[in-house]
Tab-separated table of C-alpha atoms in Angstrom:
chain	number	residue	atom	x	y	z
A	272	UNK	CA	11.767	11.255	18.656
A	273	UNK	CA	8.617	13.790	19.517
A	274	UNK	CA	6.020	11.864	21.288
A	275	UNK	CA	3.262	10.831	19.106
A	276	UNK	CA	-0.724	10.205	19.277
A	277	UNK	CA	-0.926	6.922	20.932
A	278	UNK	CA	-1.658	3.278	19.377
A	279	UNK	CA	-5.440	3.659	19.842
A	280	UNK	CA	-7.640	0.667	20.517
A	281	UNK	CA	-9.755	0.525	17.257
A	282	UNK	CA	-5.750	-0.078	15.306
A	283	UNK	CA	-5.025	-2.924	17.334
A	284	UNK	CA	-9.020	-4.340	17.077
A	285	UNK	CA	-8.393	-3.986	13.709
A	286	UNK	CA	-5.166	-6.584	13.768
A	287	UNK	CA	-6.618	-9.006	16.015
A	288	UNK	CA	-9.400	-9.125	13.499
A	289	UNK	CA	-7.089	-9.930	10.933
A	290	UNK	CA	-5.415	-12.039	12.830
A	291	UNK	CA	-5.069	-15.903	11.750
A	292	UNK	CA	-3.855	-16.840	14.975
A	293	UNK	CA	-6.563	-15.068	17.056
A	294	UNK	CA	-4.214	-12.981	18.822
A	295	UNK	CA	-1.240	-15.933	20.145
A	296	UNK	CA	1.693	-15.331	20.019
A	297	UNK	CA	3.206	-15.834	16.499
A	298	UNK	CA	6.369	-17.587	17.549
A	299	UNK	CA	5.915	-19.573	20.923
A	300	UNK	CA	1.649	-20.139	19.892
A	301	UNK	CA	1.243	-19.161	23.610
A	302	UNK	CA	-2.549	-17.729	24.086
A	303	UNK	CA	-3.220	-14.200	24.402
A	304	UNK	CA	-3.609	-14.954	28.683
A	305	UNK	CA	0.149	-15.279	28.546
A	306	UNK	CA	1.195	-11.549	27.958
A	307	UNK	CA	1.015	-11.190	24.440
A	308	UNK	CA	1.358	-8.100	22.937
A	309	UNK	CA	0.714	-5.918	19.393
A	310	UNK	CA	3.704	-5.711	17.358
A	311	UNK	CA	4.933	-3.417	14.615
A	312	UNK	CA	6.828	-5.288	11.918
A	313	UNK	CA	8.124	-1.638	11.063
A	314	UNK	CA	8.399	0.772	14.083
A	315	UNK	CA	5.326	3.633	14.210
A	316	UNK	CA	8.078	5.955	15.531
A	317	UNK	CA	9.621	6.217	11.535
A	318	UNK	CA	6.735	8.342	11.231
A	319	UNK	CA	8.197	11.215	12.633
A	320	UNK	CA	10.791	10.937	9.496
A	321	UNK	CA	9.624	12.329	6.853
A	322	UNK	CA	12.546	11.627	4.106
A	323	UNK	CA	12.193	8.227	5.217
A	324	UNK	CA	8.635	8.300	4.687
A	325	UNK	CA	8.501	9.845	2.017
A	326	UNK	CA	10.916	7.204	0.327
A	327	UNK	CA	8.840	4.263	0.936
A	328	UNK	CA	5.766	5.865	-0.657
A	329	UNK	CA	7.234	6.424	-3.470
A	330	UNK	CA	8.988	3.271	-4.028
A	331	UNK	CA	5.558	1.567	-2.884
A	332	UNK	CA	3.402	2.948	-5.910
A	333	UNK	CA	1.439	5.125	-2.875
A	334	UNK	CA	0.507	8.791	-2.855
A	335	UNK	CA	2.712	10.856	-0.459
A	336	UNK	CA	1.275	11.206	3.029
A	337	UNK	CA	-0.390	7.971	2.963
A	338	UNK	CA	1.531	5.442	4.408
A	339	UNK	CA	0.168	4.696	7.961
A	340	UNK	CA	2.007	2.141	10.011
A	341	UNK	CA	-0.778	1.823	11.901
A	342	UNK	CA	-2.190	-0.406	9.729
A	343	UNK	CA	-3.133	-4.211	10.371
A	344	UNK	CA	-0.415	-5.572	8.191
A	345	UNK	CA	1.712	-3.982	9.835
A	346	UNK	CA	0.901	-5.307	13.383
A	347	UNK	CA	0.868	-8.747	14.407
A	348	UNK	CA	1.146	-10.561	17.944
A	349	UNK	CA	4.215	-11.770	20.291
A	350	UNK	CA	4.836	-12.773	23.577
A	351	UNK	CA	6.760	-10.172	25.914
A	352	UNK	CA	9.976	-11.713	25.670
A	353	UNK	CA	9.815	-12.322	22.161
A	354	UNK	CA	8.275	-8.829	21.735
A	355	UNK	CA	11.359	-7.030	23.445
A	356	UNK	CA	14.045	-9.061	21.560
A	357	UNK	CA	12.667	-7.990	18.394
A	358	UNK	CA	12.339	-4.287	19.515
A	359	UNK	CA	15.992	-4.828	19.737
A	360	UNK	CA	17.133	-5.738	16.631
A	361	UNK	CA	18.328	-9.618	17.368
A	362	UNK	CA	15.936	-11.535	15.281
A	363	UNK	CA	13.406	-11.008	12.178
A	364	UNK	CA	10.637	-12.666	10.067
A	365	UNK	CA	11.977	-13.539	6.658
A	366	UNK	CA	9.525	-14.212	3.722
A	367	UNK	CA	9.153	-17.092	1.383
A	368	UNK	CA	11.477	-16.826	-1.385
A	369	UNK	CA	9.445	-16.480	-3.749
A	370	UNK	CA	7.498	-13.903	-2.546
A	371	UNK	CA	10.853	-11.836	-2.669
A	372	UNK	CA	11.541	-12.741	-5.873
A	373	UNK	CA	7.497	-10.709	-6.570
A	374	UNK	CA	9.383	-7.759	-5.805
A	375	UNK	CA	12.820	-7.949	-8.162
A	376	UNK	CA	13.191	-8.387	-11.754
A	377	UNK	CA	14.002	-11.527	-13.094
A	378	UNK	CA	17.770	-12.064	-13.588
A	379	UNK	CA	19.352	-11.678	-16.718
A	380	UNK	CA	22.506	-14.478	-17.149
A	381	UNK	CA	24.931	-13.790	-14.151
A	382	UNK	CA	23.079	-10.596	-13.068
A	383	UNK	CA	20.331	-11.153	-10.197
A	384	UNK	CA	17.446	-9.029	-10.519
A	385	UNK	CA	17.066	-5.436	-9.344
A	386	UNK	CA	14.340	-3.761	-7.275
A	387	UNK	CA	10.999	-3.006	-9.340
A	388	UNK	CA	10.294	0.393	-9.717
A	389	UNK	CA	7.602	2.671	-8.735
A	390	UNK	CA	5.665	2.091	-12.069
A	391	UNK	CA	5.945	-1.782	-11.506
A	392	UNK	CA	5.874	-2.024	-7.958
A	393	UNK	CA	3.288	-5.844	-7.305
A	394	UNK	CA	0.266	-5.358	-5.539
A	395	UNK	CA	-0.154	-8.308	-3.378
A	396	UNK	CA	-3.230	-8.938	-2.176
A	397	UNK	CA	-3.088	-12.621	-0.472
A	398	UNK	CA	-4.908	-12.566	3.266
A	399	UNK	CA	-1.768	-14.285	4.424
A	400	UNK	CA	1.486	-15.215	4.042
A	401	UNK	CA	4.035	-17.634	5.856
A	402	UNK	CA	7.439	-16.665	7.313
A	403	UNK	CA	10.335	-17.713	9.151
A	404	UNK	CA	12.186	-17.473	12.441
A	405	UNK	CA	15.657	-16.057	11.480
A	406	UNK	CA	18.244	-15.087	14.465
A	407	UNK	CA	19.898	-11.920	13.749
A	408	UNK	CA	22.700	-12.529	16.566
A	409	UNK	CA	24.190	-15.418	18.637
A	410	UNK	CA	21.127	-16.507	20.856
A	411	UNK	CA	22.118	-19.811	22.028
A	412	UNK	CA	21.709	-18.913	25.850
A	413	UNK	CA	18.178	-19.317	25.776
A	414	UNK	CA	15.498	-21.689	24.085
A	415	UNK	CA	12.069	-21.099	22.440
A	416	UNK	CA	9.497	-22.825	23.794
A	417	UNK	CA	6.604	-23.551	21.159
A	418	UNK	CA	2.985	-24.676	22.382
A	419	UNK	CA	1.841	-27.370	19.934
A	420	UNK	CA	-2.251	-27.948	21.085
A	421	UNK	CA	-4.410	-26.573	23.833
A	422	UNK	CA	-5.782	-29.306	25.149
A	423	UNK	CA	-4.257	-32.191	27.678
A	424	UNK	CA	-1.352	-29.972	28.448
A	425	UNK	CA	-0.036	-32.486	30.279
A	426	UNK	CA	1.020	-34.588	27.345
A	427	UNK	CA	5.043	-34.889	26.861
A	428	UNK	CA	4.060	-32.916	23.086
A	429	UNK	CA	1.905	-29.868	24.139
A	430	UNK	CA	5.231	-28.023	23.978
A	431	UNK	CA	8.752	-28.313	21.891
A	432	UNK	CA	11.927	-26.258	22.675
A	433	UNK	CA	13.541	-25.321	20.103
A	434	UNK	CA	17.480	-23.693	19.972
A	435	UNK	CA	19.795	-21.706	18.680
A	436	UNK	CA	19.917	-21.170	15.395
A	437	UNK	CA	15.945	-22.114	15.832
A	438	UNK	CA	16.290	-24.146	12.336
A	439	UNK	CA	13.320	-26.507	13.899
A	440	UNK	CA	10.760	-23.887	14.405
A	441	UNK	CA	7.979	-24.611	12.096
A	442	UNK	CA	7.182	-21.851	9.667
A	443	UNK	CA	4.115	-19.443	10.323
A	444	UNK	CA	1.025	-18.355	8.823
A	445	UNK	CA	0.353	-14.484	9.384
A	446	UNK	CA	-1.757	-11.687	7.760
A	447	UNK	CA	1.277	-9.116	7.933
A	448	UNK	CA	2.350	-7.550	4.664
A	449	UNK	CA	6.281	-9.101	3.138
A	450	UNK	CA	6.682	-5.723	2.446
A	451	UNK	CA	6.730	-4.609	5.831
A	452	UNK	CA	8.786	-7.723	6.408
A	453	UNK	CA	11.251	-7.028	3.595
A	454	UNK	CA	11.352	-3.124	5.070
A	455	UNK	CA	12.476	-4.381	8.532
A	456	UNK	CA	14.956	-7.286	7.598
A	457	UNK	CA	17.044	-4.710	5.169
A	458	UNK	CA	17.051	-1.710	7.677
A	459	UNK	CA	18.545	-4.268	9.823
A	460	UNK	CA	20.802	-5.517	7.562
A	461	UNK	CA	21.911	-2.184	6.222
A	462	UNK	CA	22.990	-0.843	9.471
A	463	UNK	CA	26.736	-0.037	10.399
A	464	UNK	CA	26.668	-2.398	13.335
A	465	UNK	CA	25.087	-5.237	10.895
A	466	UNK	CA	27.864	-4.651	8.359
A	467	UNK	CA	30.437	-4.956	10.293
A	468	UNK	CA	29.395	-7.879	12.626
A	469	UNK	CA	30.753	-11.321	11.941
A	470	UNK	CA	27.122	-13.116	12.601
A	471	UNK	CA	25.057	-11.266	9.877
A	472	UNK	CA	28.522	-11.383	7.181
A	473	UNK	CA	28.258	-14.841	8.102
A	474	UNK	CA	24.305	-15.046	7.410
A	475	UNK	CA	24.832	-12.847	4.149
A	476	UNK	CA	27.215	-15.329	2.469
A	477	UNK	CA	24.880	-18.453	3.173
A	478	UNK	CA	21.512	-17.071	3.143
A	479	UNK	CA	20.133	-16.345	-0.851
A	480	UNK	CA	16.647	-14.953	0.902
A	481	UNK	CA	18.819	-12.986	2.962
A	482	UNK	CA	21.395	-11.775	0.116
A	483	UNK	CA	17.822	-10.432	-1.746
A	484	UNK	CA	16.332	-8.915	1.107
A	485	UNK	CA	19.828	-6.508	1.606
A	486	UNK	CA	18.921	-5.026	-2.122
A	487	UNK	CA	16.118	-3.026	-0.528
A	488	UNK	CA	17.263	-0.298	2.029
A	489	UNK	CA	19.271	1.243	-0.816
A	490	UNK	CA	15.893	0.632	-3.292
A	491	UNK	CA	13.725	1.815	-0.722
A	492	UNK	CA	14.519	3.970	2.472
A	493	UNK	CA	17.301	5.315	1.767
A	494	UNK	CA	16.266	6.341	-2.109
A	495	UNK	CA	16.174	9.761	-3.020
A	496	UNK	CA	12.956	11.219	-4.754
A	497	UNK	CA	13.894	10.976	-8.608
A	498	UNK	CA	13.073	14.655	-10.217
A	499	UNK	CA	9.486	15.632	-11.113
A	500	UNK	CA	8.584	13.567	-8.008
A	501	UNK	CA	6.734	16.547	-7.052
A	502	UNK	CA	5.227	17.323	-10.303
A	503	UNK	CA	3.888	13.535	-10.504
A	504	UNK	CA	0.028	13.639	-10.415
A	505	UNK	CA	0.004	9.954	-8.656
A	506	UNK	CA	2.542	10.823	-6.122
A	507	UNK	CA	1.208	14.253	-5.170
A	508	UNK	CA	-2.022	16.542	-6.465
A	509	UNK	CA	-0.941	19.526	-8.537
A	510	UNK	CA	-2.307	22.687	-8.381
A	511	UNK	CA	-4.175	23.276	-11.552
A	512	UNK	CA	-2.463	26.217	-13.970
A	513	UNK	CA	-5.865	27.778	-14.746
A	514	UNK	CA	-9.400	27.649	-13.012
A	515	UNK	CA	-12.546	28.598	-14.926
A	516	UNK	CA	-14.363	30.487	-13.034
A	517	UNK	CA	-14.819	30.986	-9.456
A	518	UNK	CA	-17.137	28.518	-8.237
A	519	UNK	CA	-14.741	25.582	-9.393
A	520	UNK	CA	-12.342	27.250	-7.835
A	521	UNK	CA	-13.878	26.953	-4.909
A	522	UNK	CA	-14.776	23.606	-5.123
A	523	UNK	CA	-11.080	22.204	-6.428
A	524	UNK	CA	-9.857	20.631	-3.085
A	525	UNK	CA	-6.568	20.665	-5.018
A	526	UNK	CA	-2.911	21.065	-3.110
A	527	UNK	CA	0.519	20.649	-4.011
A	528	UNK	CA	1.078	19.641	-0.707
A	529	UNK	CA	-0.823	16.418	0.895
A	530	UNK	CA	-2.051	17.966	3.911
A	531	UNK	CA	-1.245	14.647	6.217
A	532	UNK	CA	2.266	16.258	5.474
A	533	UNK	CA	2.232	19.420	6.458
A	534	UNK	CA	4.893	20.176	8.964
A	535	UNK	CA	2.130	22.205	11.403
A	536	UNK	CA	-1.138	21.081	10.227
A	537	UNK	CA	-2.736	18.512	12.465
A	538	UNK	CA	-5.472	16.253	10.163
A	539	UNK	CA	-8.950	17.180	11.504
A	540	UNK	CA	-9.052	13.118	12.738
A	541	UNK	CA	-6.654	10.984	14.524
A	542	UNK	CA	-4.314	8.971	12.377
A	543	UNK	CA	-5.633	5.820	14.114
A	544	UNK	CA	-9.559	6.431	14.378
A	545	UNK	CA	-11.151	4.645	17.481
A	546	UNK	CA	-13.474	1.898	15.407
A	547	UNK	CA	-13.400	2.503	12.105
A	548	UNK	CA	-13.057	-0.534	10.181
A	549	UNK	CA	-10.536	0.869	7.531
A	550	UNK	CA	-6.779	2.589	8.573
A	551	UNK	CA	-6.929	5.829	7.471
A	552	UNK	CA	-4.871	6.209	4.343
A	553	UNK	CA	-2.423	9.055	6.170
A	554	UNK	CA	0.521	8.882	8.289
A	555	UNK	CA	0.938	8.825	12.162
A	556	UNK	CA	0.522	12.341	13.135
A	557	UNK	CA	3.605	14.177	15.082
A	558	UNK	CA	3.462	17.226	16.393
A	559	UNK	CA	5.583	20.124	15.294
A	560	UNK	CA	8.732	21.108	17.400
A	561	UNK	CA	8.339	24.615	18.334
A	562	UNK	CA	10.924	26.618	20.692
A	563	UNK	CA	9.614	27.856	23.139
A	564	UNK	CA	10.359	31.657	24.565
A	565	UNK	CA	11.854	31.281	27.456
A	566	UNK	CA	10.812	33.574	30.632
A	567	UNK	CA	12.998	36.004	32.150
A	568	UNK	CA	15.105	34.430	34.535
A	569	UNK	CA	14.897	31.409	33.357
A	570	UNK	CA	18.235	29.722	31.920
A	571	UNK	CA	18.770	29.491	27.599
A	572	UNK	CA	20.021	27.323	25.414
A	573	UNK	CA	23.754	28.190	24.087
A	574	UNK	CA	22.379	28.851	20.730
A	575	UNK	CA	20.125	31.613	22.455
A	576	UNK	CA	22.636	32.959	24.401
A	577	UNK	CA	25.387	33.452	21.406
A	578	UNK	CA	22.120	34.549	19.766
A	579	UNK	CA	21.119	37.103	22.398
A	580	UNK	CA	25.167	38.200	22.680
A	581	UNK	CA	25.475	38.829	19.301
A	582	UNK	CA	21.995	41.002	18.899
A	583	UNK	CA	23.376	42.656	22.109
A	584	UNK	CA	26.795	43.973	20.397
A	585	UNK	CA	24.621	44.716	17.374
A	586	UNK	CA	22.952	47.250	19.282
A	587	UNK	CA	25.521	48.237	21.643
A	588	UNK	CA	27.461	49.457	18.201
A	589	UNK	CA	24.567	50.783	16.987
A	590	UNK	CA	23.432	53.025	19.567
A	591	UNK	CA	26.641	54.155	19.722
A	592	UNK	CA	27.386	55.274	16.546
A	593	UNK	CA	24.185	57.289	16.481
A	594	UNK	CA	25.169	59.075	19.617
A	595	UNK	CA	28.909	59.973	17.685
A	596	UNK	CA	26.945	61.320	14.975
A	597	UNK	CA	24.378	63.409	17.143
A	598	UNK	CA	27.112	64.547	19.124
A	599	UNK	CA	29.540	65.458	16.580
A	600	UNK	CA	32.663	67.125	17.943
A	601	UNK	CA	31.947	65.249	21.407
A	602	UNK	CA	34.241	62.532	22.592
A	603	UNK	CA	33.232	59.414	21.571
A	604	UNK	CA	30.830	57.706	23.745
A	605	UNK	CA	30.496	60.342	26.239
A	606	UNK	CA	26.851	61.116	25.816
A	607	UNK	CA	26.486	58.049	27.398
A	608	UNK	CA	24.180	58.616	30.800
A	609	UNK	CA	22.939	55.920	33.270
A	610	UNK	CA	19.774	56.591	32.306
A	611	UNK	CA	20.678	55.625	28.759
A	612	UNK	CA	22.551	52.491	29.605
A	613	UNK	CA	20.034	51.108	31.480
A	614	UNK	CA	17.705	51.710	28.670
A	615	UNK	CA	19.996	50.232	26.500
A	616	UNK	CA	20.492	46.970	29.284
A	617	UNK	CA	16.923	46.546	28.610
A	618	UNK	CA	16.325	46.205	25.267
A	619	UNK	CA	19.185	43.532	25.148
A	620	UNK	CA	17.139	40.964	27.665
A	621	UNK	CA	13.866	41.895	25.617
């Protein structure tokens, strides 16, 4: 992945503001003292892919280029551990059932319901939402210890372990977004290490949420813009056919392109904006990948190299047939000097 602007402060004020748990850790209700850290339900670094991007806008009812996962309910709070065991993949939130079922049609007979479309896609706008502990992978060598008040610490049930398959843990109230939720759980589930690995199989045949949730990866990231995509006013702004006159020309701030897309273009303000109170409706920024000229001397990349070989041969040929026809009657290749060949040595390495 290229490296990307960093998570700036005013993002992850802007989470612990909206924040029901005041910045503990979701899971273990350990204060903030204890090494909590921000969280991304959906990892900032799928910025840098664009298909993938551009997928979830357009399955989300959004306008392309506008998806920043930056944004609060996106982000909520966990405790180191915890923190690095999601990074890798072992365990996820899971929404309420019903708030899955928000974003499926209803079942007809035998049939479950299918993904909503763009056109239909719910627009839920509850402050907060509750969620589950669910293992993706055998963690029974450890325990989750849960902090259950603040005060007299020292009573036998300030804390609670809890174990593997963590079927105790109380649910928990967060501000985070089930879509980011549902996003996460079925890139999970959708992966080839997921679908062949005895522990999710196992989770697929016994868990309905779960059985819902795996719908979505094909629905959403891995969907294919549908044609016209790119002629849909409410996905991207279309260039007008015909402009009046020139002043409205001037003034249409009108592109087929949304510039937080542009493969070059950096936006004139950083995708997460120090204290503004609102996430800017635009994607993390990357910056372009460029190559480099490399000096001379200095060692190439094989593509350059069968690159550089090939342009040299080109020439070689080249000069050589024009010194057969100047030289016509002359053996071929004789007018060849060292004053010429070093010439020629030249403009290869340049």
């Amino acid at each position: 992945m290229r490296s990307t602007k960093p998570f700036s402060p005013g993002a992850q004020k802007r989470a612990q503001e909206a924040d029901p748990n005041h910045m503990r850790c979701l899971v273990e209700n350990s204060p903030n003292e204890r090494g909590v850290e921000a969280v991304h339900v959906v990892p900032r670094e799928l910025s840098a892919d664009r298909k993938f991007m551009k997928a979830i806008e357009w399955s989300w009812k959004m306008r392309k280029g506008t998806l920043n996962l930056d944004t609060r309910r996106n982000v909520f709070f966990l405790g180191a551990s915890l923190h690095s065991l999601y990074k890798s993949g072992l365990w996820a939130l899971i929404p309420e059932e019903h708030i899955v079922d928000r974003f499926l049609s209803k079942p007809k007979g035998k049939f479950p319901g299918s993904h909503l479309w763009r056109e239909r896609f719910p627009d839920l706008e509850d402050e907060t939402f509750r969620y589950t502990f669910i293992p993706l992978a055998d963690l029974s060598s450890f325990g989750i210890t849960r902090q259950n008040q603040d005060t007299n610490l020292a009573d036998p049930g300030a804390f609670t372990t809890h174990l593997h398959p963590f079927t105790t843990l109380p649910s928990f109230t967060s501000h985070v977004h089930p879509k980011y939720v549902i996003l996460r759980m079925a890139c999970l589930l959708s992966s080839y290490k997921a679908q062949i690995d005895p522990f999710i199989i196992h989770l697929r045949k016994t868990n309905s949420v779960v059985r819902k949730i795996l719908k979505f990866n094909a629905a959403w990231a891995s969907a294919s813009l549908p044609f016209g995509a790119k002629a849909d006013p409410s996905f991207v702004n279309v260039i007008p056919q015909a402009v009046e006159d020139r002043e409205e020309e001037e003034n249409a701030h009108i592109f087929m392109e949304s510039q937080s897309d542009s493969e070059d273009s950096e936006p004139d303000t950083e995708s997460s904006d120090g204290n503004s109170v609102c996430t800017p409706p635009r994607r993390i920024w990357y910056p372009p990948s460029s190559r480099i000229k490399a000096p001379r001397g200095t060692k190439r990349y094989s593509s350059e190299i069968e690159h550089s070989c090939s342009s040299s041969e080109h020439k070689g040929k080249h000069r050589k047939l024009l010194d057969d026809r100047n030289n016509a009657g002359s053996v071929p290749g004789s007018s060849w000097t060292k004053e010429s060949i070093s010439n020629w040595a030249y403009d290869c390495s340049t």
